[in-house]
mmCIF file of C-alpha atoms (C1' of nucleotides) in Angstrom:
data_model
loop_
_atom_site.group_PDB
_atom_site.id
_atom_site.type_symbol
_atom_site.label_atom_id
_atom_site.label_comp_id
_atom_site.label_asym_id
_atom_site.label_seq_id
_atom_site.Cartn_x
_atom_site.Cartn_y
_atom_site.Cartn_z
ATOM 1 C CA MET A 1 108.862 109.778 88.457
ATOM 2 C CA ARG A 2 110.866 111.333 85.674
ATOM 3 C CA ILE A 3 114.210 113.010 86.291
ATOM 4 C CA SER A 4 114.543 116.281 84.387
ATOM 5 C CA TYR A 5 117.787 117.988 83.492
ATOM 6 C CA LYS A 6 117.161 120.272 86.411
ATOM 7 C CA GLY A 7 116.963 117.339 88.811
ATOM 8 C CA ASP A 8 119.991 115.668 87.292
ATOM 9 C CA TYR A 9 121.956 118.910 87.621
ATOM 10 C CA ALA A 10 120.872 119.340 91.232
ATOM 11 C CA LEU A 11 122.005 115.843 92.159
ATOM 12 C CA LYS A 12 125.358 116.349 90.460
ATOM 13 C CA ALA A 13 125.830 119.681 92.198
ATOM 14 C CA VAL A 14 125.063 118.220 95.612
ATOM 15 C CA LEU A 15 127.420 115.323 94.919
ATOM 16 C CA HIS A 16 130.100 117.810 93.917
ATOM 17 C CA LEU A 17 129.677 119.655 97.201
ATOM 18 C CA ALA A 18 129.586 116.347 99.072
ATOM 19 C CA ASN A 19 133.024 115.495 97.719
ATOM 20 C CA ARG A 20 134.296 118.803 99.130
ATOM 21 C CA TYR A 21 132.488 118.612 102.440
ATOM 22 C CA GLU A 22 135.546 117.516 104.460
ATOM 23 C CA ASP A 23 137.412 120.559 105.819
ATOM 24 C CA GLY A 24 134.404 122.768 105.134
ATOM 25 C CA GLU A 25 135.425 123.848 101.659
ATOM 26 C CA VAL A 26 133.425 126.549 99.902
ATOM 27 C CA VAL A 27 132.926 125.888 96.198
ATOM 28 C CA PRO A 28 132.129 128.646 93.680
ATOM 29 C CA ILE A 29 129.289 127.945 91.296
ATOM 30 C CA ASN A 30 131.564 128.331 88.292
ATOM 31 C CA GLU A 31 133.535 125.300 89.358
ATOM 32 C CA ILE A 32 130.432 123.182 89.889
ATOM 33 C CA ALA A 33 129.019 124.229 86.541
ATOM 34 C CA ALA A 34 132.230 123.636 84.607
ATOM 35 C CA ALA A 35 133.034 120.307 86.222
ATOM 36 C CA ASN A 36 129.573 118.892 85.610
ATOM 37 C CA ASP A 37 128.762 120.531 82.300
ATOM 38 C CA ILE A 38 125.841 122.482 83.685
ATOM 39 C CA PRO A 39 124.769 125.866 82.247
ATOM 40 C CA ARG A 40 126.036 128.393 84.758
ATOM 41 C CA LYS A 41 122.932 130.590 85.046
ATOM 42 C CA PHE A 42 120.612 127.627 85.189
ATOM 43 C CA LEU A 43 122.657 126.198 88.031
ATOM 44 C CA GLU A 44 122.293 129.491 89.910
ATOM 45 C CA GLN A 45 118.544 128.996 90.039
ATOM 46 C CA ILE A 46 118.964 125.442 91.206
ATOM 47 C CA MET A 47 121.415 126.385 93.958
ATOM 48 C CA LEU A 48 118.975 129.002 95.215
ATOM 49 C CA ILE A 49 116.320 126.324 95.545
ATOM 50 C CA LEU A 50 118.705 124.065 97.435
ATOM 51 C CA LYS A 51 119.661 126.962 99.654
ATOM 52 C CA GLY A 52 116.050 127.948 100.225
ATOM 53 C CA ALA A 53 115.402 124.415 101.442
ATOM 54 C CA GLY A 54 118.273 124.624 103.883
ATOM 55 C CA LEU A 55 120.290 121.927 102.164
ATOM 56 C CA VAL A 56 123.184 124.173 101.230
ATOM 57 C CA ASP A 57 124.424 127.561 102.352
ATOM 58 C CA SER A 58 126.560 130.134 100.607
ATOM 59 C CA ARG A 59 129.076 132.924 101.102
ATOM 60 C CA ARG A 60 129.170 135.890 98.767
ATOM 61 C CA GLY A 61 132.135 137.783 97.455
ATOM 62 C CA ILE A 62 135.715 136.797 96.830
ATOM 63 C CA GLY A 63 136.447 133.317 98.105
ATOM 64 C CA GLY A 64 132.730 132.683 98.343
ATOM 65 C CA GLY A 65 130.642 129.861 96.993
ATOM 66 C CA PHE A 66 128.372 127.069 98.147
ATOM 67 C CA PHE A 67 128.696 124.309 100.716
ATOM 68 C CA LEU A 68 126.532 121.631 102.275
ATOM 69 C CA LYS A 69 124.941 122.421 105.596
ATOM 70 C CA ARG A 70 124.856 118.758 106.597
ATOM 71 C CA PRO A 71 127.276 115.865 106.088
ATOM 72 C CA PRO A 72 126.667 113.769 102.939
ATOM 73 C CA ALA A 73 125.651 110.798 105.076
ATOM 74 C CA GLU A 74 122.682 112.816 106.315
ATOM 75 C CA ILE A 75 121.379 113.831 102.914
ATOM 76 C CA ARG A 76 119.216 111.334 101.111
ATOM 77 C CA LEU A 77 118.713 111.285 97.379
ATOM 78 C CA GLY A 78 114.970 111.473 97.897
ATOM 79 C CA GLU A 79 115.270 114.828 99.582
ATOM 80 C CA VAL A 80 116.886 116.446 96.557
ATOM 81 C CA VAL A 81 114.615 114.629 94.120
ATOM 82 C CA ARG A 82 111.468 115.803 95.890
ATOM 83 C CA LEU A 83 112.790 119.342 96.120
ATOM 84 C CA ILE A 84 113.387 119.633 92.401
ATOM 85 C CA GLU A 85 110.949 117.199 90.833
ATOM 86 C CA GLY A 86 108.085 117.406 93.278
ATOM 87 C CA ASP A 87 106.027 114.376 94.192
ATOM 88 C CA ILE A 88 107.385 110.871 93.847
ATOM 89 C CA GLU A 89 103.917 109.535 93.017
ATOM 90 C CA PRO A 90 103.359 108.876 89.307
ATOM 91 C CA ILE A 91 99.863 110.370 89.547
ATOM 92 C CA ALA A 92 98.264 112.772 91.982
ATOM 93 C CA CYS A 93 95.558 110.391 93.174
ATOM 94 C CA ALA A 94 98.243 108.075 94.579
ATOM 95 C CA LYS A 95 99.277 110.646 97.159
ATOM 96 C CA THR A 96 98.264 110.441 100.806
ATOM 97 C CA PRO A 97 95.782 111.942 101.146
ATOM 98 C CA PRO A 98 94.824 111.307 97.515
ATOM 99 C CA GLU A 99 94.035 114.199 95.247
ATOM 100 C CA PRO A 100 90.776 113.547 93.440
ATOM 101 C CA CYS A 101 91.312 112.170 89.954
ATOM 102 C CA CYS A 102 88.142 110.341 89.053
ATOM 103 C CA ALA A 103 84.727 109.630 90.503
ATOM 104 C CA GLU A 104 85.827 106.115 91.455
ATOM 105 C CA ILE A 105 88.547 107.241 93.806
ATOM 106 C CA GLY A 106 87.432 104.890 96.542
ATOM 107 C CA SER A 107 87.335 101.852 94.311
ATOM 108 C CA CYS A 108 90.061 102.458 91.736
ATOM 109 C CA ALA A 109 92.475 99.549 91.581
ATOM 110 C CA PHE A 110 94.946 101.509 89.480
ATOM 111 C CA ARG A 111 95.450 103.901 92.363
ATOM 112 C CA GLU A 112 96.740 101.041 94.503
ATOM 113 C CA ILE A 113 99.268 100.135 91.844
ATOM 114 C CA TRP A 114 100.558 103.694 91.611
ATOM 115 C CA ALA A 115 100.827 103.813 95.382
ATOM 116 C CA GLU A 116 102.923 100.636 95.253
ATOM 117 C CA VAL A 117 105.167 102.153 92.599
ATOM 118 C CA ALA A 118 105.558 105.302 94.667
ATOM 119 C CA ALA A 119 106.418 103.300 97.780
ATOM 120 C CA ALA A 120 108.997 101.217 95.940
ATOM 121 C CA THR A 121 110.571 104.301 94.410
ATOM 122 C CA ALA A 122 110.613 106.162 97.714
ATOM 123 C CA ALA A 123 112.218 103.183 99.442
ATOM 124 C CA ILE A 124 115.073 103.322 96.960
ATOM 125 C CA VAL A 125 115.738 107.054 96.811
ATOM 126 C CA ASP A 126 115.237 107.493 100.555
ATOM 127 C CA GLY A 127 117.465 104.523 101.265
ATOM 128 C CA VAL A 128 120.513 106.069 99.646
ATOM 129 C CA THR A 129 122.577 108.940 101.030
ATOM 130 C CA PHE A 130 125.164 111.009 99.231
ATOM 131 C CA ALA A 131 127.814 109.246 101.284
ATOM 132 C CA ASP A 132 126.651 106.005 99.674
ATOM 133 C CA ILE A 133 126.827 107.594 96.241
ATOM 134 C CA MET A 134 130.355 108.866 96.890
ATOM 135 C CA ARG A 135 131.492 105.411 97.983
ATOM 136 C CA ARG A 136 129.901 103.716 95.001
ATOM 137 C CA GLN A 137 131.368 106.313 92.664
ATOM 138 C CA ARG A 138 134.842 105.521 93.964
ATOM 139 C CA GLU A 139 134.249 101.812 93.462
ATOM 140 C CA LEU A 140 133.093 102.330 89.895
ATOM 141 C CA LYS A 141 135.998 104.615 89.078
ATOM 142 C CA SER A 142 138.606 102.201 90.388
ATOM 143 C CA ALA A 143 136.970 99.325 88.531
ATOM 144 C CA HIS A 144 137.021 101.380 85.368
ATOM 145 C CA GLN A 145 140.630 102.319 86.026
ATOM 146 C CA GLY A 146 141.515 98.628 86.406
ATOM 147 C CA TYR A 147 139.747 97.808 83.188
ATOM 148 C CA HIS A 148 141.897 100.215 81.251
ATOM 149 C CA TYR A 149 145.047 99.021 82.986
ATOM 150 C CA GLU A 150 144.498 95.448 81.946
ATOM 151 C CA ILE A 151 144.412 96.274 78.231
ATOM 152 C CA MET B 1 107.601 107.361 85.506
ATOM 153 C CA ARG B 2 104.791 109.860 85.442
ATOM 154 C CA ILE B 3 101.292 108.895 84.311
ATOM 155 C CA SER B 4 99.750 111.511 82.039
ATOM 156 C CA TYR B 5 96.060 111.982 81.417
ATOM 157 C CA LYS B 6 96.582 110.145 78.168
ATOM 158 C CA GLY B 7 98.003 107.137 79.987
ATOM 159 C CA ASP B 8 95.314 107.214 82.635
ATOM 160 C CA TYR B 9 92.641 107.350 79.925
ATOM 161 C CA ALA B 10 94.242 104.466 78.060
ATOM 162 C CA LEU B 11 94.270 102.263 81.158
ATOM 163 C CA LYS B 12 90.662 103.070 81.932
ATOM 164 C CA ALA B 13 89.646 102.338 78.357
ATOM 165 C CA VAL B 14 91.391 98.967 78.362
ATOM 166 C CA LEU B 15 89.814 98.116 81.700
ATOM 167 C CA HIS B 16 86.430 99.071 80.287
ATOM 168 C CA LEU B 17 86.950 96.701 77.375
ATOM 169 C CA ALA B 18 88.285 94.034 79.733
ATOM 170 C CA ASN B 19 85.011 94.107 81.636
ATOM 171 C CA ARG B 20 83.178 93.440 78.352
ATOM 172 C CA TYR B 21 85.551 90.828 77.023
ATOM 173 C CA GLU B 22 83.356 87.849 77.897
ATOM 174 C CA ASP B 23 81.015 87.035 74.995
ATOM 175 C CA GLY B 24 83.171 89.108 72.628
ATOM 176 C CA GLU B 25 81.245 92.330 73.051
ATOM 177 C CA VAL B 26 82.089 95.264 70.808
ATOM 178 C CA VAL B 27 82.029 98.602 72.624
ATOM 179 C CA PRO B 28 81.578 101.948 70.832
ATOM 180 C CA ILE B 29 83.986 104.678 71.767
ATOM 181 C CA ASN B 30 81.175 106.953 72.901
ATOM 182 C CA GLU B 31 80.314 104.535 75.667
ATOM 183 C CA ILE B 32 83.915 104.244 76.837
ATOM 184 C CA ALA B 33 84.341 108.010 76.793
ATOM 185 C CA ALA B 34 81.098 108.759 78.620
ATOM 186 C CA ALA B 35 81.535 106.082 81.269
ATOM 187 C CA ASN B 36 85.069 107.139 82.103
ATOM 188 C CA ASP B 37 84.782 110.878 81.615
ATOM 189 C CA ILE B 38 87.283 110.972 78.783
ATOM 190 C CA PRO B 39 87.120 113.568 75.971
ATOM 191 C CA ARG B 40 85.736 111.679 73.019
ATOM 192 C CA LYS B 41 88.125 112.918 70.333
ATOM 193 C CA PHE B 42 91.129 112.495 72.561
ATOM 194 C CA LEU B 43 90.105 108.926 73.237
ATOM 195 C CA GLU B 44 89.914 108.311 69.488
ATOM 196 C CA GLN B 45 93.631 109.011 69.203
ATOM 197 C CA ILE B 46 94.387 106.768 72.131
ATOM 198 C CA MET B 47 92.345 103.883 70.759
ATOM 199 C CA LEU B 48 94.173 104.144 67.458
ATOM 200 C CA ILE B 49 97.479 103.770 69.276
ATOM 201 C CA LEU B 50 96.177 100.724 71.142
ATOM 202 C CA LYS B 51 94.920 99.287 67.895
ATOM 203 C CA GLY B 52 98.173 100.001 66.090
ATOM 204 C CA ALA B 53 99.960 98.029 68.790
ATOM 205 C CA GLY B 54 97.659 95.061 68.297
ATOM 206 C CA LEU B 55 96.157 95.324 71.751
ATOM 207 C CA VAL B 56 92.640 96.074 70.587
ATOM 208 C CA ASP B 57 90.786 95.710 67.328
ATOM 209 C CA SER B 58 87.748 97.507 65.972
ATOM 210 C CA ARG B 59 84.737 97.223 63.724
ATOM 211 C CA ARG B 60 83.464 100.222 61.840
ATOM 212 C CA GLY B 61 79.918 101.229 61.083
ATOM 213 C CA ILE B 62 76.688 100.601 62.904
ATOM 214 C CA GLY B 63 77.106 98.168 65.757
ATOM 215 C CA GLY B 64 80.833 98.703 65.567
ATOM 216 C CA GLY B 65 83.297 99.653 68.251
ATOM 217 C CA PHE B 66 86.392 98.346 69.991
ATOM 218 C CA PHE B 67 87.292 95.088 71.682
ATOM 219 C CA LEU B 68 90.359 93.464 73.183
ATOM 220 C CA LYS B 69 92.288 91.093 70.985
ATOM 221 C CA ARG B 70 93.534 89.116 73.995
ATOM 222 C CA PRO B 71 91.902 88.067 77.278
ATOM 223 C CA PRO B 72 92.456 90.512 80.190
ATOM 224 C CA ALA B 73 94.624 87.921 81.955
ATOM 225 C CA GLU B 74 97.109 88.188 79.112
ATOM 226 C CA ILE B 75 97.427 91.963 79.109
ATOM 227 C CA ARG B 76 99.816 93.453 81.609
ATOM 228 C CA LEU B 77 99.603 97.006 82.880
ATOM 229 C CA GLY B 78 103.181 97.589 81.812
ATOM 230 C CA GLU B 79 102.313 96.957 78.193
ATOM 231 C CA VAL B 80 99.767 99.772 78.082
ATOM 232 C CA VAL B 81 101.957 102.073 80.161
ATOM 233 C CA ARG B 82 104.948 101.649 77.861
ATOM 234 C CA LEU B 83 102.789 102.124 74.790
ATOM 235 C CA ILE B 84 101.435 105.451 75.940
ATOM 236 C CA GLU B 85 104.094 106.839 78.257
ATOM 237 C CA GLY B 86 107.208 105.417 76.661
ATOM 238 C CA ASP B 87 110.138 104.252 78.731
ATOM 239 C CA ILE B 88 109.733 103.176 82.323
ATOM 240 C CA GLU B 89 113.209 104.491 83.165
ATOM 241 C CA PRO B 90 113.203 107.859 84.968
ATOM 242 C CA ILE B 91 116.149 109.025 82.846
ATOM 243 C CA ALA B 92 117.484 107.921 79.477
ATOM 244 C CA CYS B 93 120.909 106.862 80.736
ATOM 245 C CA ALA B 94 119.249 104.173 82.876
ATOM 246 C CA LYS B 95 118.073 102.275 79.807
ATOM 247 C CA THR B 96 119.775 99.151 78.521
ATOM 248 C CA PRO B 97 121.770 99.954 76.549
ATOM 249 C CA PRO B 98 122.151 103.345 78.224
ATOM 250 C CA GLU B 99 121.692 106.499 76.210
ATOM 251 C CA PRO B 100 124.610 108.843 76.834
ATOM 252 C CA CYS B 101 123.808 111.508 79.401
ATOM 253 C CA CYS B 102 127.110 112.650 80.822
ATOM 254 C CA ALA B 103 130.798 112.015 80.327
ATOM 255 C CA GLU B 104 130.884 109.830 83.410
ATOM 256 C CA ILE B 105 128.454 107.276 82.085
ATOM 257 C CA GLY B 106 130.671 104.369 83.053
ATOM 258 C CA SER B 107 131.172 105.548 86.595
ATOM 259 C CA CYS B 108 127.937 107.331 87.458
ATOM 260 C CA ALA B 109 126.417 105.963 90.658
ATOM 261 C CA PHE B 110 123.154 107.809 90.061
ATOM 262 C CA ARG B 111 122.590 105.744 86.949
ATOM 263 C CA GLU B 112 122.543 102.590 89.061
ATOM 264 C CA ILE B 113 119.880 104.066 91.309
ATOM 265 C CA TRP B 114 117.663 104.977 88.385
ATOM 266 C CA ALA B 115 118.098 101.484 86.995
ATOM 267 C CA GLU B 116 116.962 100.104 90.357
ATOM 268 C CA VAL B 117 113.919 102.373 90.324
ATOM 269 C CA ALA B 118 113.095 101.298 86.782
ATOM 270 C CA ALA B 119 113.417 97.625 87.685
ATOM 271 C CA ALA B 120 111.201 98.000 90.752
ATOM 272 C CA THR B 121 108.585 99.884 88.753
ATOM 273 C CA ALA B 122 108.670 97.391 85.901
ATOM 274 C CA ALA B 123 108.295 94.489 88.316
ATOM 275 C CA ILE B 124 105.091 96.037 89.629
ATOM 276 C CA VAL B 125 103.433 97.074 86.374
ATOM 277 C CA ASP B 126 104.486 93.903 84.573
ATOM 278 C CA GLY B 127 103.317 91.780 87.473
ATOM 279 C CA VAL B 128 99.717 92.897 87.206
ATOM 280 C CA THR B 129 97.262 91.940 84.490
ATOM 281 C CA PHE B 130 93.922 93.500 83.715
ATOM 282 C CA ALA B 131 92.277 90.378 85.116
ATOM 283 C CA ASP B 132 93.948 91.206 88.439
ATOM 284 C CA ILE B 133 92.706 94.780 88.217
ATOM 285 C CA MET B 134 89.157 93.609 87.506
ATOM 286 C CA ARG B 135 89.218 91.275 90.492
ATOM 287 C CA ARG B 136 90.611 93.952 92.792
ATOM 288 C CA GLN B 137 88.069 96.459 91.509
ATOM 289 C CA ARG B 138 85.264 94.095 92.450
ATOM 290 C CA GLU B 139 86.740 93.608 95.925
ATOM 291 C CA LEU B 140 87.006 97.336 96.476
ATOM 292 C CA LYS B 141 83.481 97.956 95.237
ATOM 293 C CA SER B 142 81.955 95.328 97.486
ATOM 294 C CA ALA B 143 83.953 96.599 100.457
ATOM 295 C CA HIS B 144 82.703 100.089 99.722
ATOM 296 C CA GLN B 145 79.185 98.742 99.365
ATOM 297 C CA GLY B 146 79.513 97.016 102.746
ATOM 298 C CA TYR B 147 80.798 100.154 104.317
ATOM 299 C CA HIS B 148 77.696 102.054 103.310
ATOM 300 C CA TYR B 149 75.478 99.199 104.417
ATOM 301 C CA GLU B 150 76.890 99.204 107.905
ATOM 302 C CA ILE B 151 75.991 102.836 108.533
ATOM 303 C "C1'" DT C 1 70.131 102.655 47.980
ATOM 304 C "C1'" DA C 2 69.847 106.219 51.278
ATOM 305 C "C1'" DT C 3 70.889 107.007 55.940
ATOM 306 C "C1'" DA C 4 72.717 106.861 60.368
ATOM 307 C "C1'" DA C 5 76.255 105.118 63.187
ATOM 308 C "C1'" DA C 6 80.627 104.320 63.828
ATOM 309 C "C1'" DT C 7 85.833 104.300 63.161
ATOM 310 C "C1'" DC C 8 89.923 106.580 60.730
ATOM 311 C "C1'" DC C 9 93.075 110.249 60.116
ATOM 312 C "C1'" DG C 10 95.559 114.535 59.639
ATOM 313 C "C1'" DA C 11 95.809 119.290 61.016
ATOM 314 C "C1'" DT C 12 95.294 122.897 64.243
ATOM 315 C "C1'" DT C 13 95.035 124.992 68.801
ATOM 316 C "C1'" DT C 14 95.917 126.241 73.534
ATOM 317 C "C1'" DA C 15 98.229 125.871 77.742
ATOM 318 C "C1'" DT C 16 101.867 124.243 80.449
ATOM 319 C "C1'" DT C 17 106.379 122.807 81.360
ATOM 320 C "C1'" DT C 18 111.227 122.663 80.407
ATOM 321 C "C1'" DA C 19 115.513 124.547 79.791
ATOM 322 C "C1'" DG C 20 117.526 127.877 79.473
ATOM 323 C "C1'" DT C 21 119.251 133.429 78.934
ATOM 324 C "C1'" DA C 22 119.667 138.378 80.306
ATOM 325 C "C1'" DG C 23 120.340 141.947 83.253
ATOM 326 C "C1'" DT C 24 120.888 144.002 87.491
ATOM 327 C "C1'" DA C 25 121.529 144.278 92.469
ATOM 328 C "C1'" DT C 26 124.085 143.155 96.505
ATOM 329 C "C1'" DA C 27 127.740 141.449 99.427
ATOM 330 C "C1'" DT C 28 132.663 140.799 100.585
ATOM 331 C "C1'" DA C 29 137.715 139.952 100.649
ATOM 332 C "C1'" DA C 30 141.866 141.970 99.507
ATOM 333 C "C1'" DT D 1 137.676 150.652 95.445
ATOM 334 C "C1'" DT D 2 137.782 146.951 92.662
ATOM 335 C "C1'" DA D 3 137.279 142.232 91.355
ATOM 336 C "C1'" DT D 4 134.738 138.276 92.562
ATOM 337 C "C1'" DA D 5 131.021 136.103 93.897
ATOM 338 C "C1'" DT D 6 126.011 135.173 95.009
ATOM 339 C "C1'" DA D 7 120.825 137.008 94.811
ATOM 340 C "C1'" DC D 8 116.958 137.915 92.399
ATOM 341 C "C1'" DT D 9 113.563 139.003 88.746
ATOM 342 C "C1'" DA D 10 112.144 138.758 84.336
ATOM 343 C "C1'" DC D 11 112.080 137.045 79.833
ATOM 344 C "C1'" DT D 12 112.185 133.629 75.877
ATOM 345 C "C1'" DA D 13 112.339 129.549 72.802
ATOM 346 C "C1'" DA D 14 111.212 124.881 72.252
ATOM 347 C "C1'" DA D 15 108.930 120.916 73.401
ATOM 348 C "C1'" DT D 16 105.141 118.427 75.291
ATOM 349 C "C1'" DA D 17 100.373 117.732 76.814
ATOM 350 C "C1'" DA D 18 95.730 117.861 76.145
ATOM 351 C "C1'" DA D 19 92.744 118.468 73.627
ATOM 352 C "C1'" DT D 20 89.703 120.137 69.344
ATOM 353 C "C1'" DC D 21 88.301 120.448 64.386
ATOM 354 C "C1'" DG D 22 86.830 118.885 60.106
ATOM 355 C "C1'" DG D 23 86.153 115.829 57.487
ATOM 356 C "C1'" DA D 24 86.791 110.760 55.004
ATOM 357 C "C1'" DT D 25 85.600 106.084 55.113
ATOM 358 C "C1'" DT D 26 83.182 101.912 56.389
ATOM 359 C "C1'" DT D 27 79.069 99.233 57.434
ATOM 360 C "C1'" DA D 28 74.481 97.547 59.112
ATOM 361 C "C1'" DT D 29 69.887 98.161 58.176
ATOM 362 C "C1'" DA D 30 65.419 100.366 56.966
#
DNA sequence: TATAAATCCGATTTATTTAGTAGTATATAA
DNA sequence: TTATATACTACTAAATAAATCGGATTTATA
């Protein structure tokens, strides 16, 4: 599974909203774009996808913006990844049910390997929520802070 | 990591040669292409990459063709995958050393996740040799055989 | 020494995907 | 009613994928 710019942007945007989830803050797209160095109009498209999937909601007009519909602890990385990037499987024949790839579909040992890779990948991205990411981000930032302080 | 047609073809071609490795058989590209339903001219390009990497060698002229330079047990899936598909990492910043992706490279929790995914994927594709694939292929074929027999 | 069989190699082509950009419409708070 | 914001559709440029084309070169053998 490759992560495109689009997917990377989506994850950063969701993380941005996750950090503002407490108190039900509404965040305008300009802020998300500027803070994460994402092209504004491109991010619009991405936010519409996230909204269409029910992950975020929005309010128009002055004071409007985007916000998560669920708490960060209930949003898994895998959900966003699948939304933007599509299948986790490295090849279509590794899906369940498998999409036909070759005549040997019933006896192709490669297919088993790709299914293993998909399962391992899914276990990781579905095992992490945005609450986990926020926590880890804080840890990394404070460690980095400390590093500078010691110099 | 996504597997392209090119990568899929390359794996099938190497497996084809692996099955002919005993007795040092030399296999013409036409046979590999026909048996695996791979466009002949496309396969030419792929074989040249494999040869350039020292994985296979070739003999020109009548009676010529391709053959593995090493026994199947000494060729890991990961080697072919990396040759054709490039990096295993789902995003460049997950490489070691990381390629810069965002300003937060030192404190990006996503990067850690992608590194985990890359490690899990690498462990799988580097843990399997073409000898393993051949063995598994035989198992699957005989199981499939048996299945038909029982009807 | 022709000839046929085979690899070698660079260029071109076609389609798809990626990563945006542009422009307009619509909603809403003040 | 105006400024601020999202909603939506369409378009475009660049890169990548998946071949295809047209030969050049090598080699066994008849």
